[in-house]
Coordinates of C-alpha atoms in Angstrom, one line a residue:
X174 CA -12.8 -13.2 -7.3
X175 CA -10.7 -15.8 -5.2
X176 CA -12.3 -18.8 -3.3
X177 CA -10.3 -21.8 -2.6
X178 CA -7.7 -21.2 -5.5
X179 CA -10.5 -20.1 -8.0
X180 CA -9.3 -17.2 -9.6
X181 CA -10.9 -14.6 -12.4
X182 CA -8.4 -12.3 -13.4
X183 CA -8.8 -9.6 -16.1
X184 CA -6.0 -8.1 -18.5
X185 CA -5.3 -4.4 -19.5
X186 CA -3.6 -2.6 -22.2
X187 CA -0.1 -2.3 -20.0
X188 CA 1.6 -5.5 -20.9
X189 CA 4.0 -5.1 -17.8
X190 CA 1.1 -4.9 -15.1
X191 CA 0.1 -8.7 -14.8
X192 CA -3.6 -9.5 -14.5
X193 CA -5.6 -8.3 -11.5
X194 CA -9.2 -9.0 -10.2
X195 CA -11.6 -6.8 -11.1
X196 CA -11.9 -5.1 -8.2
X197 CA -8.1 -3.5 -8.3
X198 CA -9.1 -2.5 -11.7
X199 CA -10.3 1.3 -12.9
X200 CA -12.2 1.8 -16.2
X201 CA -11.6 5.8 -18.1
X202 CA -15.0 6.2 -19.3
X203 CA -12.8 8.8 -22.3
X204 CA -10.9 6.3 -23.1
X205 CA -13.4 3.4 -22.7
X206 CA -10.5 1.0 -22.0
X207 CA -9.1 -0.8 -18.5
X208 CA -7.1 0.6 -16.5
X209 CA -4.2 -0.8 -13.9
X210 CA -2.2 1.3 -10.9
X211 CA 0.6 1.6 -13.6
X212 CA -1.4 3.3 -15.8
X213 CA -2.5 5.7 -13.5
X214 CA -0.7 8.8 -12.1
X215 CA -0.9 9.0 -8.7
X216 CA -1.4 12.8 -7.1
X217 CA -1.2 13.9 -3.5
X218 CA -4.8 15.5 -2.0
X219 CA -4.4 15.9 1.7
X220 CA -2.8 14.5 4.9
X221 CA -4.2 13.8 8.1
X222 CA -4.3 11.7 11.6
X223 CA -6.6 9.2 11.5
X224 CA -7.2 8.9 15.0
X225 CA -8.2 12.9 15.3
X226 CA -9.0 12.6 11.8
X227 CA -7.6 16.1 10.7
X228 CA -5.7 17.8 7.9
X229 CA -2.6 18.5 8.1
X230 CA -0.5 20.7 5.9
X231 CA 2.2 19.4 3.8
X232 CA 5.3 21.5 4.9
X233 CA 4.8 20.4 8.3
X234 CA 4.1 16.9 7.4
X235 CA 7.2 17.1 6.0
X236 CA 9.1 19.0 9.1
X237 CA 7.5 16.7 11.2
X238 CA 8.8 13.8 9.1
X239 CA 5.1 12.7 8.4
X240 CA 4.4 11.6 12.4
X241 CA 1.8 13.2 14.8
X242 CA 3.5 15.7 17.4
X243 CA 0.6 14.8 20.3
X244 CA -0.8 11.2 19.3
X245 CA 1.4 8.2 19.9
X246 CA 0.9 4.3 19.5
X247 CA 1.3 1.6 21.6
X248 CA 4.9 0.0 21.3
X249 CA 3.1 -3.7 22.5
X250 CA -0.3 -3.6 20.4
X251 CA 0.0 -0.7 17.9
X252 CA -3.7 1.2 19.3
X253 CA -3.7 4.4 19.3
X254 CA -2.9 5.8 23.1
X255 CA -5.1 7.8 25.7
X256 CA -4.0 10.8 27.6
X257 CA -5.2 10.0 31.5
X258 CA -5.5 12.5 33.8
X259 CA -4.4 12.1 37.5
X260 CA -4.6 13.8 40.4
X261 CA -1.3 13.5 42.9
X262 CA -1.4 15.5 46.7
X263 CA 0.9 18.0 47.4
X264 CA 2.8 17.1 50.7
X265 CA 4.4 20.0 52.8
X266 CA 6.6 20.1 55.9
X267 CA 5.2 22.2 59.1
X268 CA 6.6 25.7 59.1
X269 CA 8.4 26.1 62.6
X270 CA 11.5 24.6 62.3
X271 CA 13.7 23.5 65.7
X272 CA 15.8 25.9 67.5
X273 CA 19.1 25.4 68.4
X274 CA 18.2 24.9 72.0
X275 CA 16.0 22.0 71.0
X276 CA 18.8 20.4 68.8
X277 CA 20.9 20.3 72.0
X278 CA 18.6 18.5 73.8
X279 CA 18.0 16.0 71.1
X280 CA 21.7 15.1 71.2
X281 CA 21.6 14.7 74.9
X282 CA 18.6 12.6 74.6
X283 CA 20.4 10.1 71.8
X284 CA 20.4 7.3 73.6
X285 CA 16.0 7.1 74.6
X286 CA 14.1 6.4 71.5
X287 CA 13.7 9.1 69.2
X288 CA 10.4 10.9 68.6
X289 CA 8.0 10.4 65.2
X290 CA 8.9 13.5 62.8
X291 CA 5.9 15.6 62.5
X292 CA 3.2 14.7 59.8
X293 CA 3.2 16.3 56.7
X294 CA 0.4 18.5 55.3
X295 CA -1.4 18.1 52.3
X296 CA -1.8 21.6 51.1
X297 CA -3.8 20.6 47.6
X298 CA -3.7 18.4 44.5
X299 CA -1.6 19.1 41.7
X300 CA -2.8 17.4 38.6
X301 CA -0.6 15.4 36.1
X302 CA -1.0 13.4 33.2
X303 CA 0.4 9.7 31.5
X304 CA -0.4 7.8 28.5
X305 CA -2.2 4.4 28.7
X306 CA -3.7 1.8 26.1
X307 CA -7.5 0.6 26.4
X308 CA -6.4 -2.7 25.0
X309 CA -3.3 -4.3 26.7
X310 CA -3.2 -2.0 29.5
X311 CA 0.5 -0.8 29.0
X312 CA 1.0 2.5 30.1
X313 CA 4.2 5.3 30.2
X314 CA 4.3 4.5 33.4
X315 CA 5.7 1.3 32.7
X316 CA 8.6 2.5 30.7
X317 CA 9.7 5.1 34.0
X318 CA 8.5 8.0 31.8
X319 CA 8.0 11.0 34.1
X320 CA 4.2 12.8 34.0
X321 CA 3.7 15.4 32.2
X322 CA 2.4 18.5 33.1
X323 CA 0.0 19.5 30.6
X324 CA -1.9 17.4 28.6
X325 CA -0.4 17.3 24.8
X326 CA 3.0 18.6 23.9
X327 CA 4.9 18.3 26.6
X328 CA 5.9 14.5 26.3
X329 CA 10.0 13.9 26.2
X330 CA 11.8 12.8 22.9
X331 CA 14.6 10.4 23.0
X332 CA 17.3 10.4 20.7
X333 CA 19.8 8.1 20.4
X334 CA 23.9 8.5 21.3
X335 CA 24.7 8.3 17.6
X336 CA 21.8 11.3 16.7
X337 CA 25.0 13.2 15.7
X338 CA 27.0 11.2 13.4
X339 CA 24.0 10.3 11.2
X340 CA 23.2 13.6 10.9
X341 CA 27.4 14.5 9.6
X342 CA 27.1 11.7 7.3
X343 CA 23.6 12.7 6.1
X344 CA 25.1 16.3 5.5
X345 CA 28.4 14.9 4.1
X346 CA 26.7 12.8 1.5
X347 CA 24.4 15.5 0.6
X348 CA 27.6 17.6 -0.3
X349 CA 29.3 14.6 -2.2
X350 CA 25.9 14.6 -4.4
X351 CA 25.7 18.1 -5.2
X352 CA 29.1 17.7 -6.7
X353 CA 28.3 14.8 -8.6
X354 CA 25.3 16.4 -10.1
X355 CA 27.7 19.2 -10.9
X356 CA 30.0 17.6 -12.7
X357 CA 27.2 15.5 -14.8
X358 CA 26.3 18.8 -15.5
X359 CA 29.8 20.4 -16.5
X360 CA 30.4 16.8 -18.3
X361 CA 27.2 17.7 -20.5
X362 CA 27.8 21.1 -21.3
X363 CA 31.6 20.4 -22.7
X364 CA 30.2 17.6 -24.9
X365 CA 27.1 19.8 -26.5
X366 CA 30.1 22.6 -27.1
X367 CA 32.3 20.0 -28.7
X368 CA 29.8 19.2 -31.4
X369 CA 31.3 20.1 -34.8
X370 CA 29.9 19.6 -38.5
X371 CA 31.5 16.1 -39.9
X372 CA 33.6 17.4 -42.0
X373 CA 35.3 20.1 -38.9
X374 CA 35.4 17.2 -37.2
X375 CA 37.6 15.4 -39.8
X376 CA 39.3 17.5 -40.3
X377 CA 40.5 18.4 -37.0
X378 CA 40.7 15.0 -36.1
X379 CA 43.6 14.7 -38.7
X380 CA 45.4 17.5 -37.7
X381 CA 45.4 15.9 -33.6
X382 CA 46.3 12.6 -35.1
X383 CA 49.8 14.5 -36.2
X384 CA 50.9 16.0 -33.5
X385 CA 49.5 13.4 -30.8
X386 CA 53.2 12.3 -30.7
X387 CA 54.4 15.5 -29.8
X388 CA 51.6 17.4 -27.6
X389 CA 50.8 16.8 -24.2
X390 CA 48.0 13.9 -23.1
X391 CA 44.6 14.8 -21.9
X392 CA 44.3 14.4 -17.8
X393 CA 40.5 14.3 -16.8
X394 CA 40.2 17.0 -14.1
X395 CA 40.5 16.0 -10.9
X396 CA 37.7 15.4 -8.5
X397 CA 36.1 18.6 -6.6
X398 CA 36.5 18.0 -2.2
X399 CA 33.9 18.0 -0.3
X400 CA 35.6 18.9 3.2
X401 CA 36.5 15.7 5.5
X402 CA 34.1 12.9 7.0
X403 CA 34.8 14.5 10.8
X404 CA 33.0 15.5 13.8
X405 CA 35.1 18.1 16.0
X406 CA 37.7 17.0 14.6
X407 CA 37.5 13.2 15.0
X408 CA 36.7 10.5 12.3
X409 CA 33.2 9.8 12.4
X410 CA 33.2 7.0 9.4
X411 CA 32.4 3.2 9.6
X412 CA 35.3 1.1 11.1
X413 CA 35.3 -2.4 11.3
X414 CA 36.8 -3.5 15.0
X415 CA 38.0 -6.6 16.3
X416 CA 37.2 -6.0 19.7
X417 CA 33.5 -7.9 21.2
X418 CA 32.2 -7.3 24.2
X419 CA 32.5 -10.5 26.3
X420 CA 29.1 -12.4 27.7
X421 CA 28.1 -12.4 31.1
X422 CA 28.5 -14.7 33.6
X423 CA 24.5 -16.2 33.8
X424 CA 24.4 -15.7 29.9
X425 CA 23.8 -19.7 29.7
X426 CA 22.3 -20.0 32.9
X427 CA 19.8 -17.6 33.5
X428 CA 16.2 -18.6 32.5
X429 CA 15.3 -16.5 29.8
X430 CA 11.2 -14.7 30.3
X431 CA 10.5 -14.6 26.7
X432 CA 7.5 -12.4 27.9
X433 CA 10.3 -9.6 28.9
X434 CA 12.1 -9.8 25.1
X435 CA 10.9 -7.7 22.6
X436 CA 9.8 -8.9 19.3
X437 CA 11.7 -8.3 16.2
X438 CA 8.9 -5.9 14.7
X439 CA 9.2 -4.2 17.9
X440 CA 12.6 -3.6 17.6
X441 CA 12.0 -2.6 13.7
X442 CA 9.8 0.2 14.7
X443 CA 12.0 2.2 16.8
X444 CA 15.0 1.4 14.6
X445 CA 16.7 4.5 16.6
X446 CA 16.9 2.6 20.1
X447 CA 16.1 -1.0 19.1
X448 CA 15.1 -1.9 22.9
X449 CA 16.3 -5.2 23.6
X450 CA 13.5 -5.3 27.0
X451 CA 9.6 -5.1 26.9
X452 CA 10.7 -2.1 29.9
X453 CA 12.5 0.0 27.5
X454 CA 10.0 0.7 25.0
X455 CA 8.2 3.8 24.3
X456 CA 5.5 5.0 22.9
X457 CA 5.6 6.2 18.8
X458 CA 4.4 8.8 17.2
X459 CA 1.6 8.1 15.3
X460 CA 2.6 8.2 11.2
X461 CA 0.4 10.5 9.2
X462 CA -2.0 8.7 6.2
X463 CA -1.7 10.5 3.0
X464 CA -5.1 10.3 0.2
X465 CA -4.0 10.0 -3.5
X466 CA -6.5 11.0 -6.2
X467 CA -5.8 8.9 -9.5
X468 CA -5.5 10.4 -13.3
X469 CA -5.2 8.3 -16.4
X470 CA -2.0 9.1 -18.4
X471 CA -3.4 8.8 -21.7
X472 CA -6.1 11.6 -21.3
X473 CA -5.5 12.8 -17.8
X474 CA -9.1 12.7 -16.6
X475 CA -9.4 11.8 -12.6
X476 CA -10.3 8.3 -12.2
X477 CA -10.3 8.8 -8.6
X478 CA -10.8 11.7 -6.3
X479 CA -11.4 11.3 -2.6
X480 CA -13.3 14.0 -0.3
X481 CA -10.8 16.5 1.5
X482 CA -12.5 15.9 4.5
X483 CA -10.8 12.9 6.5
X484 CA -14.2 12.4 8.1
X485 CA -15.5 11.2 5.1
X486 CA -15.0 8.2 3.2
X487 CA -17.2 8.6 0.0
X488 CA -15.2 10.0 -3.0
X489 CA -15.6 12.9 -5.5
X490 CA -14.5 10.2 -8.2
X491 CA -14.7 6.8 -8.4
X492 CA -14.5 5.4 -11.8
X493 CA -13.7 1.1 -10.5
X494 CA -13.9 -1.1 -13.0
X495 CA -16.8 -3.1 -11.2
X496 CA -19.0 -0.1 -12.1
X497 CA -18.3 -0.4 -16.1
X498 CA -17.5 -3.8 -16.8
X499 CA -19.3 -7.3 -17.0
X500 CA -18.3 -9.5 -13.7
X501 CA -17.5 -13.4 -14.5
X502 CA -17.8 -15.4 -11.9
X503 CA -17.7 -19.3 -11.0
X504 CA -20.8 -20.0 -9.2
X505 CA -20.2 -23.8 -9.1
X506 CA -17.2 -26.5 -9.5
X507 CA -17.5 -29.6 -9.0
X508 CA -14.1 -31.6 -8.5
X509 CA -12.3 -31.6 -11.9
X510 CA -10.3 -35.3 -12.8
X511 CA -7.4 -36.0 -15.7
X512 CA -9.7 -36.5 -18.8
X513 CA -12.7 -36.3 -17.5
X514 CA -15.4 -33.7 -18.6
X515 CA -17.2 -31.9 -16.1
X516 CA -20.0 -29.1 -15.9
X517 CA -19.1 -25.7 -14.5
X518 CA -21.7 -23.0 -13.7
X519 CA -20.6 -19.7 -14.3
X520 CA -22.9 -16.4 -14.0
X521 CA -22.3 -12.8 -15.4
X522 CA -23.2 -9.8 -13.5
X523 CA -24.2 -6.6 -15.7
X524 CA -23.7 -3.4 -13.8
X525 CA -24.4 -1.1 -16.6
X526 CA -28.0 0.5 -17.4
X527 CA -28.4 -1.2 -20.5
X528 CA -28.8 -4.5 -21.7
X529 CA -25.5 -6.2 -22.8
X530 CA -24.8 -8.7 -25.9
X531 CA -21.6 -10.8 -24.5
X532 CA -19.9 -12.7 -26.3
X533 CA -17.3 -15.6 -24.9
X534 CA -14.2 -16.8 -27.1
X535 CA -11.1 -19.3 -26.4
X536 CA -8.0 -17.4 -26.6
X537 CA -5.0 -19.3 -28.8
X538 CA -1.8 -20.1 -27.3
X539 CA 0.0 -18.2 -29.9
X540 CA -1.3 -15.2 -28.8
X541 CA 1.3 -12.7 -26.5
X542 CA 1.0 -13.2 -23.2
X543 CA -1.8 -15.8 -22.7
X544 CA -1.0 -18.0 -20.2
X545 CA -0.5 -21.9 -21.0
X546 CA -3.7 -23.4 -21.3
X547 CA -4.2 -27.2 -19.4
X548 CA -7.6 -27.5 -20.2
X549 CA -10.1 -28.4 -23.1
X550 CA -12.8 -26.0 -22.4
X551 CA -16.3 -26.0 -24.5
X552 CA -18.1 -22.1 -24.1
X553 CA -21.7 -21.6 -25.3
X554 CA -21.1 -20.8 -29.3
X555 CA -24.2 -18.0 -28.8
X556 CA -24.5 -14.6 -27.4
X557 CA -25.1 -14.0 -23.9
X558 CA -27.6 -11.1 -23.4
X559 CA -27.6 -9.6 -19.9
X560 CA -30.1 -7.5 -19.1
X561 CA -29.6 -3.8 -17.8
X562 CA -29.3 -3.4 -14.2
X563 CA -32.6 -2.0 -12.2
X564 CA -32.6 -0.5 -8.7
X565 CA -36.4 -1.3 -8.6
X566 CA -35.6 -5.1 -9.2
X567 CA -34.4 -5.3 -6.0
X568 CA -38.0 -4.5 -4.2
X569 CA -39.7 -6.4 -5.9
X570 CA -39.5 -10.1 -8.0
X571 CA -39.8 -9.0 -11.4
X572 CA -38.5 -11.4 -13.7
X573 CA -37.5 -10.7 -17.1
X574 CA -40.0 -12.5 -20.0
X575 CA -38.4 -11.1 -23.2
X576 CA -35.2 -13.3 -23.8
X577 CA -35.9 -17.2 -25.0
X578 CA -33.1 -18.8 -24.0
X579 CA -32.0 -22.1 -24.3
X580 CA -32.3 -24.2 -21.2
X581 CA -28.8 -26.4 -22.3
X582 CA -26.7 -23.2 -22.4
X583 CA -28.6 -20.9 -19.7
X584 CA -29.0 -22.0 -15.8
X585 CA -30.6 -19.4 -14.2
X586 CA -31.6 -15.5 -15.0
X587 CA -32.7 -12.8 -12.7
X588 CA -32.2 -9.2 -13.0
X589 CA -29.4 -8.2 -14.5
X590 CA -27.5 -11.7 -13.4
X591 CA -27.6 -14.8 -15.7
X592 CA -25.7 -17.8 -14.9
X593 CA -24.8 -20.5 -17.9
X594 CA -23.0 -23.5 -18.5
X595 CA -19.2 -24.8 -19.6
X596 CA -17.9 -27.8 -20.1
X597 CA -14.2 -28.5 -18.7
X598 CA -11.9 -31.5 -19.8
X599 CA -8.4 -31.4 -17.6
X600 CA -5.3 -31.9 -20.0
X601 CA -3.0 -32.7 -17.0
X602 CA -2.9 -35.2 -14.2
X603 CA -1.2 -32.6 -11.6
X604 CA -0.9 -28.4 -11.6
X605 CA -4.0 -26.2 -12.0
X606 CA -7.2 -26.2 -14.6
X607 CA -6.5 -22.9 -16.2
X608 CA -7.7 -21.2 -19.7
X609 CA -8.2 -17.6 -21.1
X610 CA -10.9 -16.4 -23.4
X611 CA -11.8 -12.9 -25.2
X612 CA -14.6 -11.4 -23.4
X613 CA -16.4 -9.3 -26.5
X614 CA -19.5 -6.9 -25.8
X615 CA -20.5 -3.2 -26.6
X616 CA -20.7 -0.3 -24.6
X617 CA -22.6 2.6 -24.7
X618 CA -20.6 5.9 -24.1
X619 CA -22.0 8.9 -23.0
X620 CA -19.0 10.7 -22.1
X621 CA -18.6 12.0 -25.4
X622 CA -22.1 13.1 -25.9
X623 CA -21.6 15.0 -22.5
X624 CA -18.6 17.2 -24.3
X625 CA -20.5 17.7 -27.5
X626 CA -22.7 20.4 -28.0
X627 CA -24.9 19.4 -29.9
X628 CA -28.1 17.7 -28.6
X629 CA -29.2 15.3 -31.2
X630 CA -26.4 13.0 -31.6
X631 CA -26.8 9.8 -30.1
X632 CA -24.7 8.2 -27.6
X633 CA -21.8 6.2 -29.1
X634 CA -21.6 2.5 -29.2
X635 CA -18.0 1.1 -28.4
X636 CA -17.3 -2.6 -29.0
X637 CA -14.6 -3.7 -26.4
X638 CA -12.6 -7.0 -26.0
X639 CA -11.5 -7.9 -22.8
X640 CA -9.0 -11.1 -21.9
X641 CA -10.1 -13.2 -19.2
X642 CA -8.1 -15.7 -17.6
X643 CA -9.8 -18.1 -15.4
X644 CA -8.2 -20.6 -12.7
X645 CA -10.0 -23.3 -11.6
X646 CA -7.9 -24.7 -9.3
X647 CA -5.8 -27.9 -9.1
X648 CA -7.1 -31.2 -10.6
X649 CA -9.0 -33.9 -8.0
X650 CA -7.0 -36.5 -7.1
X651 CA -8.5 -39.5 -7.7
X652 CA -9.0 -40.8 -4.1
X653 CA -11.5 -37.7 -3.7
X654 CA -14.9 -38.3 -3.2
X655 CA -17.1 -37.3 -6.5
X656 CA -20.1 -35.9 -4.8
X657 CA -18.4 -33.1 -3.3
X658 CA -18.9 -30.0 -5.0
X659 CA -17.6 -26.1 -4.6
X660 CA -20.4 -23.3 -4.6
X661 CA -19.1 -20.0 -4.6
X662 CA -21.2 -17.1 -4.1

């Protein structure tokens, strides 16, 4: 949890991955131990549209180059776009047409005022349809798109004047790669042939070290081509040019409508045109969103599995740390001065169906990877028991009678929540109150019972030790009042 620079951040077993809040945390219930995202493999399920919320298969996610072939965004506010139908008249010209006869007498009549041309006809409605955003209103209208007949599909593509040289130097560098690879390849192959015993080896050795005077050198072997960097016969590669387009005449004193200049993230996300004017933007396609299903590396079990269906948000698998392990909290900090001892109330949350013994230790400096500790802190030298976590508490106010605890070390208890007390001395007059300690309770594993067969052994108790390091924020001056206090739910 993090509240106004109050921070409770666990450790796992990966000593690269640097502590995380409990919440971004997974727990294998077969290995009983914490786990981070870097100790998770991550596996592709399914990928769909979220704004029609359907699956899409992964070859043409990947033809499409993972964007949405009907839905587009909205290049000013990112919403998703609606397809609006309108309906636009048909106008037709009368079907006699003037004689020559009358085309005379029109010429001899130049000089009175000519006639009105004859009305035109509406002979139906032909329907046509644009893009436009509920939010800010912008439409495809406004960047002098043309209509499109039908209602999905039929919406134009632009693609920029240099479309064609990235795609030669794409295909140009792919070849260049291949050969490398090939070579690595040839390179390794020679070098597992020219393994000999030690004593070949010396041998031969000796007999090259006489006649290196007289035989030829070795030449590495020269380079495989890879045809030329050219277009239709013209050099498509990079050149630098000393030649700049000169500035227009009202450059300095034209007033610039900062309202008609896109934005730099505008510009980012259509990195093929990069508009310069609000007019010149167009709609995106909308990117594809991609669910990941999460398996721990030690015993590959799924951690996390999401439902195929993208209408759904509930998941096959959900093993988050919050649903295993003890949450510490800091339920209330007062301001914290230089060498002053305060009282800080901190409550544990037990989300497990059985009662938990937890016990809290100071971690030592020496130890790898604890953090520098700028506080003397004093934790209650008993056991914490936490009772086991009820859905029936919650209807009614039962209130647990069989733990006698001591009213200097406990606050408050209800349920499976019990909040105690800590003392805190600051060690330094500026920087952050921070300390670690070993978190130590037992968990009861049924995981292994479940893959046993037989149906009289008990569930297995597994003691764990967890590092916790706590930040209580940066010390009080000493102009602050002393009555204020911090209460963090």
């Amino acid at each position: 949890s993090k509240m106004s620079g109050v921070e409770v951040l666990y450790t796992t077993s990966d000593e690269k991955f640097r502590p995380s809040p409990l919440m971004k945390l997974y727990f294998c219930v077969h290995c009983v131990a914490l786990k981070s995202k870097s100790c998770v493999m991550h596996e592709l399920d399914s990928i769909y549209l979220p704004s029609e919320l359907e699956n899409i298969p992964t070859a043409d996610a990947s033809v499409r180059k993972n964007r949405s072939a009907n839905s587009h965004n909205c290049p000013i506010c990112e919403n998703p776009l609606q397809v609006m139908a309108a309906a636009l008249p048909v106008l037709s010209l009368p079907s006699s047409a003037p004689t020559s006869a009358e085309k005379g007498s029109a010429t001899a009549l130049s000089s009175s005022p000519s006639p009105t041309p004859p009305s035109q006809k509406e002979t139906g409605a032909k329907r046509s349809y644009y893009m436009s955003c509920v939010v800010c209103r912008w439409t495809s209208r406004d960047a002098c798109m043309d209509d499109a007949s039908v209602a999905s599909g039929a919406w134009p593509s632009t693609e920029p004047e240099e479309a064609e040289q990235v795609a030669k130097l794409i295909s140009y560098y792919s070849k260049v790669l291949q050969a490398e690879k090939a070579e690595r390849e040839q390179k390794k192959f020679s070098q597992r042939r020219g393994r000999l015993s030690l004593g070949l080896a010396e041998s031969k050795l000796a007999r090259l070290g006489r006649r290196s005077s007289a035989g030829p050198k070795w030449q590495p072997s020269p380079r495989r081509s890879v045809g030329s960097l050219s277009v239709d016969g013209k050099d498509v590669a990079s050149k630098a040019s000393d030649v700049v387009e000169p500035l227009s005449d009202d450059f300095y004193t034209k007033p610039v409508e900062i309202s008609e200049i896109t934005t730099l993230k505008q510009r980012f996300q259509q990195p093929r045109t990069q508009p310069r004017l609000v007019s010149d933007l167009l709609p995106r396609k909308a990117h594809l969103t991609a669910r990941y299903s999460m398996r721990c590396r030690e015993c590959e079990h799924n951690l996390s599995k999401p439902d195929f269906n993208p209408s759904l948000t509930r998941f096959k698998i959900q093993l988050i740390a919050l649903h295993y392990v003890p949450h510490l909290r800091i339920t209330r900090l007062p301001p914290l001065y230089y060498n002053q001892e305060e009282t800080v109330i901190v409550s544990l949350y037990n989300p497990l169906q059985h009662a938990v013994p937890i016990c809290l230790e100071l971690c030592s400096e020496e130890e790898k990877g604890v953090p520098k500790m700028t506080a003397q802190v004093e934790l209650p030298d008993c056991e914490l028991i936490v009772a086991a976590k009820e859905d029936a508490v919650d209807y009614g106010d039962m209130e647990p009678t069989d733990y006698s605890d001591d009213p200097k070390i406990v606050h408050f208890r209800k349920a499976n929540r019990l909040q105690f007390y800590i003392k805190v001395k600051p060690l330094c007059a500026v920087g952050d109150v921070q300390f670690s300690c070993h978190m130590k309770y037992d968990y009861l594993s049924k995981t292994s019972l479940a893959l046993r067969s037989d149906s009289d052994d008990q569930p297995e108790m597994v003691h764990l030790d967890l590092r916790v390091d706590i930040n209580l924020g940066p010390v009080a001056l000493p102009s602050s009042s002393p009555s204020t206090i911090a209460v963090i739910a």
